[in-house]
Coordinates of C-alpha atoms in Angstrom, one line a residue:
M11 CA -26.9 31.5 -21.9
A12 CA -27.2 28.2 -20.1
E13 CA -30.7 27.0 -19.2
I14 CA -31.8 28.0 -15.6
P15 CA -31.7 25.0 -13.2
E16 CA -34.8 24.0 -11.4
V17 CA -34.6 25.1 -7.7
V18 CA -35.1 22.3 -5.2
A19 CA -35.7 23.4 -1.6
H20 CA -33.3 21.3 0.5
R21 CA -35.3 20.1 3.6
G22 CA -37.6 23.0 2.8
A23 CA -36.5 26.7 3.1
S24 CA -34.1 25.4 5.8
A25 CA -32.0 28.6 5.9
D26 CA -35.0 30.4 7.3
R27 CA -37.1 27.8 9.1
A28 CA -36.4 24.6 11.0
E29 CA -35.5 21.8 8.5
H30 CA -38.2 19.3 7.6
T31 CA -41.0 21.2 9.2
R32 CA -44.3 22.1 7.7
S33 CA -43.4 25.8 7.9
A34 CA -40.1 25.2 6.1
Y35 CA -41.9 23.6 3.2
E36 CA -44.7 26.2 3.2
L37 CA -42.1 28.9 2.9
A38 CA -40.3 27.1 0.2
L39 CA -43.6 26.9 -1.8
E40 CA -44.2 30.6 -1.2
Q41 CA -40.7 31.4 -2.5
G42 CA -41.5 29.6 -5.7
A43 CA -39.3 26.5 -5.3
D44 CA -39.7 24.2 -8.3
A45 CA -39.3 21.1 -6.1
L46 CA -39.0 20.0 -2.5
E47 CA -36.4 17.7 -1.1
C48 CA -36.7 15.5 2.0
D49 CA -35.0 12.7 3.9
V50 CA -37.2 9.8 5.1
R51 CA -36.9 7.2 7.8
V52 CA -39.3 4.5 9.0
T53 CA -40.8 4.8 12.5
R54 CA -41.5 1.9 14.9
D55 CA -45.1 1.9 13.8
G56 CA -44.2 1.8 10.1
H57 CA -44.7 5.4 8.9
L58 CA -42.3 7.3 6.7
V59 CA -41.3 10.5 8.4
C60 CA -39.1 13.5 7.3
V61 CA -36.1 13.3 9.5
H62 CA -32.4 13.4 8.4
D63 CA -30.6 12.0 11.4
R64 CA -30.9 8.6 13.0
R65 CA -32.0 10.3 16.2
I66 CA -34.3 13.3 16.7
D67 CA -32.1 14.9 19.3
R68 CA -30.5 17.6 17.0
T69 CA -33.7 18.8 15.4
S70 CA -36.2 18.6 18.2
S71 CA -36.8 19.0 21.9
G72 CA -37.1 15.2 22.2
R73 CA -34.6 12.3 22.3
G74 CA -34.5 8.9 20.7
V75 CA -33.9 6.9 17.6
V76 CA -36.5 7.4 14.9
S77 CA -36.9 3.7 14.3
A78 CA -37.7 3.1 18.0
L79 CA -40.3 5.9 18.2
T80 CA -43.9 6.1 17.0
V81 CA -45.6 9.0 15.1
A82 CA -47.9 9.4 18.1
A83 CA -44.9 9.8 20.5
M84 CA -43.3 12.4 18.2
A85 CA -46.5 14.3 18.1
E86 CA -45.6 15.6 21.5
V87 CA -42.1 16.8 20.4
D88 CA -41.3 20.3 19.3
F89 CA -39.4 20.3 15.9
G90 CA -39.4 24.1 15.6
R91 CA -36.4 26.4 15.9
S92 CA -37.6 29.9 16.7
A93 CA -41.3 29.0 17.0
A94 CA -43.0 26.0 18.4
E95 CA -43.9 23.4 15.9
Y96 CA -45.0 20.1 17.4
G97 CA -45.2 16.8 15.6
V98 CA -43.0 15.1 13.1
L99 CA -43.9 15.7 9.4
T100 CA -44.8 12.5 7.6
L101 CA -44.0 11.9 4.0
D102 CA -47.7 11.4 3.3
E103 CA -48.4 15.0 4.6
L104 CA -45.5 16.5 2.5
L105 CA -46.8 14.8 -0.6
G106 CA -50.2 16.3 0.1
M107 CA -48.6 19.7 0.5
A108 CA -46.8 19.4 -2.9
R109 CA -49.9 18.2 -4.7
A110 CA -52.0 21.0 -3.1
S111 CA -49.6 23.8 -4.0
G112 CA -51.6 24.8 -7.1
R113 CA -48.7 24.3 -9.5
P114 CA -46.5 21.4 -10.6
T115 CA -44.0 20.8 -7.7
R116 CA -41.7 17.8 -7.8
L117 CA -40.7 15.9 -4.6
F118 CA -37.2 14.5 -4.3
V119 CA -37.2 11.8 -1.6
E120 CA -33.9 10.5 -0.1
T121 CA -34.0 7.2 1.7
K122 CA -31.5 7.1 4.6
H123 CA -29.1 4.2 5.2
P124 CA -27.8 2.3 7.1
V125 CA -31.0 1.8 9.1
R126 CA -32.5 -0.8 11.5
Y127 CA -35.1 -2.0 9.0
G128 CA -32.9 -2.3 6.0
G129 CA -34.7 -2.2 2.7
L130 CA -38.1 -1.6 4.4
V131 CA -37.9 2.2 3.7
E132 CA -37.8 1.6 -0.1
H133 CA -40.7 -0.9 0.1
K134 CA -42.7 1.6 2.2
L135 CA -42.0 4.4 -0.3
V136 CA -43.1 2.3 -3.3
A137 CA -46.3 1.4 -1.4
L138 CA -47.0 5.0 -0.5
L139 CA -46.5 6.2 -4.1
A140 CA -48.8 3.4 -5.3
R141 CA -51.6 4.5 -2.9
H142 CA -51.3 8.0 -4.4
G143 CA -51.2 6.7 -8.0
L144 CA -47.6 7.8 -8.5
A145 CA -45.6 4.6 -8.6
A146 CA -45.9 4.1 -12.4
P147 CA -46.1 7.5 -14.2
D148 CA -47.0 7.3 -17.9
D149 CA -43.9 9.3 -18.8
P150 CA -41.0 9.1 -16.2
R151 CA -39.8 12.6 -17.4
D152 CA -43.1 14.0 -15.9
S153 CA -42.9 12.1 -12.7
P154 CA -43.8 14.3 -9.7
V155 CA -41.6 12.2 -7.4
F156 CA -37.9 11.2 -7.7
M157 CA -36.2 8.7 -5.4
M158 CA -32.6 9.3 -4.2
S159 CA -30.0 7.7 -2.0
F160 CA -26.3 7.5 -1.3
A161 CA -26.7 3.7 -1.0
P162 CA -26.4 2.0 -4.4
A163 CA -28.3 -1.0 -3.1
A164 CA -31.2 1.2 -2.1
V165 CA -31.5 2.9 -5.5
R166 CA -31.3 -0.5 -7.2
R167 CA -33.9 -2.0 -4.9
F168 CA -36.3 0.9 -5.5
K169 CA -35.8 0.8 -9.3
E170 CA -36.6 -2.9 -9.4
A171 CA -39.9 -2.3 -7.6
A172 CA -40.9 1.0 -9.4
P173 CA -39.0 1.1 -12.7
R174 CA -40.8 4.1 -14.1
V175 CA -40.0 6.4 -11.2
P176 CA -36.8 8.4 -11.8
T177 CA -33.8 7.7 -9.4
V178 CA -30.8 9.8 -8.4
L179 CA -27.6 8.2 -7.2
L180 CA -26.0 10.7 -4.7
F181 CA -22.3 10.8 -4.2
S182 CA -19.6 12.9 -2.6
R183 CA -16.6 11.5 -4.5
F184 CA -15.8 10.0 -7.9
T185 CA -15.2 6.3 -8.0
G186 CA -14.4 4.0 -10.8
T187 CA -15.8 5.3 -14.1
R188 CA -18.2 7.7 -12.5
R189 CA -16.0 10.8 -13.3
G190 CA -16.6 10.0 -16.9
G191 CA -20.4 10.4 -16.3
V192 CA -21.1 6.6 -16.3
L193 CA -23.9 5.5 -14.0
P194 CA -25.4 2.1 -13.3
P195 CA -28.5 1.3 -15.4
W196 CA -30.8 1.7 -12.4
A197 CA -29.7 5.3 -11.7
D198 CA -31.3 7.9 -13.9
L199 CA -29.6 11.0 -12.6
A200 CA -26.2 11.8 -11.2
G201 CA -26.2 13.5 -7.8
P202 CA -22.8 15.0 -7.0
D203 CA -21.8 17.2 -4.1
V204 CA -21.2 20.8 -5.4
R205 CA -17.6 20.5 -4.2
L206 CA -17.0 17.9 -6.9
L207 CA -18.2 20.3 -9.6
R208 CA -15.9 23.1 -8.3
D209 CA -13.0 20.9 -9.3
D210 CA -14.5 19.3 -12.3
P211 CA -17.5 21.2 -13.8
G212 CA -17.1 19.3 -17.0
F213 CA -18.6 16.2 -15.3
V214 CA -22.1 17.6 -16.0
S215 CA -21.6 17.7 -19.8
R216 CA -20.0 14.2 -19.7
A217 CA -23.0 12.8 -17.9
A218 CA -25.4 14.6 -20.2
A219 CA -23.6 13.1 -23.2
L220 CA -24.6 9.7 -21.8
G221 CA -28.2 10.7 -21.3
R222 CA -27.9 11.5 -17.6
D223 CA -29.1 14.8 -16.0
T224 CA -27.4 16.2 -12.9
Y225 CA -28.9 16.9 -9.5
C226 CA -26.4 19.0 -7.4
W227 CA -26.3 19.5 -3.7
T228 CA -26.2 21.6 -1.5
V229 CA -25.8 24.9 -3.4
D230 CA -26.1 28.2 -1.4
A231 CA -23.2 30.4 -2.4
P232 CA -23.7 32.7 -5.4
A233 CA -20.5 31.5 -7.0
D234 CA -21.8 27.9 -6.7
I235 CA -25.1 28.8 -8.2
D236 CA -23.4 30.4 -11.1
L237 CA -21.2 27.4 -11.5
C238 CA -24.2 25.0 -11.6
R239 CA -25.9 27.2 -14.2
S240 CA -23.0 27.5 -16.5
A241 CA -22.2 23.8 -16.2
G242 CA -25.7 22.8 -17.2
V243 CA -27.0 21.3 -13.9
R244 CA -30.7 20.4 -14.2
Y245 CA -31.7 20.4 -10.5
L246 CA -30.0 22.6 -7.9
A247 CA -30.7 21.7 -4.2
T248 CA -30.4 24.7 -1.9
N249 CA -31.3 25.7 1.6
S250 CA -32.3 29.2 0.4
P251 CA -34.8 28.7 -2.5
G252 CA -35.9 32.3 -2.4
G253 CA -32.5 33.8 -2.6
T254 CA -31.3 31.3 -5.1
R255 CA -34.2 32.1 -7.4
L256 CA -33.5 35.8 -7.1
H257 CA -29.8 35.2 -8.0
L258 CA -30.7 33.0 -11.0
A259 CA -33.1 35.7 -12.3
D260 CA -30.5 38.5 -11.8
P261 CA -26.9 37.3 -11.1
D262 CA -25.8 40.9 -10.9
S263 CA -28.2 41.8 -8.1
A264 CA -26.6 42.5 -4.7
Q265 CA -29.6 41.0 -3.0
F266 CA -29.1 37.4 -1.9
G267 CA -29.7 35.3 1.1
S268 CA -32.8 34.4 3.1
V269 CA -36.1 35.7 1.7
T270 CA -38.7 35.2 4.3
G271 CA -41.7 36.1 2.1

């Protein structure tokens, strides 16, 4: 039987709690997620915050562009969905949550582009990891932090600044030689959309033959979970870490979906 993928909580347990909130990540940890995933952007006052969109309108009670707002301004904004949860989550806070979880918990950090401040987000990420002693792990395979982006220039820029921190090149279509599993030297893992694997599950083994593990997103349906496991995906990003872990442990179980713990 294929090895069980590591379960990565996509924006936290975002099927049950508002994405990128403290409670979403707390629940993901309670549900036993192996890793946490977040998107980061730079605020006007230079902080890295966990927000997917360019604006905070969709995910909060406030309005405005992240790069034009300060952390203090966003402290007055409700980011909750069914329960009030004020204040934007900073990457520094999330890193602290992962390290305080009482067990090894990786953090997959996606830098968003295009953005007003260009490559500043990668430079800020390297500086934050350096402050925590995480920018140069002794063994990259044991790194508690992985960097990801859809922007090749961003991944290359980060790798040049922190060569021992693993990187993931995210993509939603095959271009050039990528279908064959070939990645640039500055990308350590392949990061395909699960829809690509539905059509071509053999991609995972081709990448593995070239020394590249696969991080697959965003995997919620039982059939996709089974596909990722049988294909040999190493890291599986899901909005439902609890339900996904249950299904991986017992694929024949009828119980699946949100597990509020």
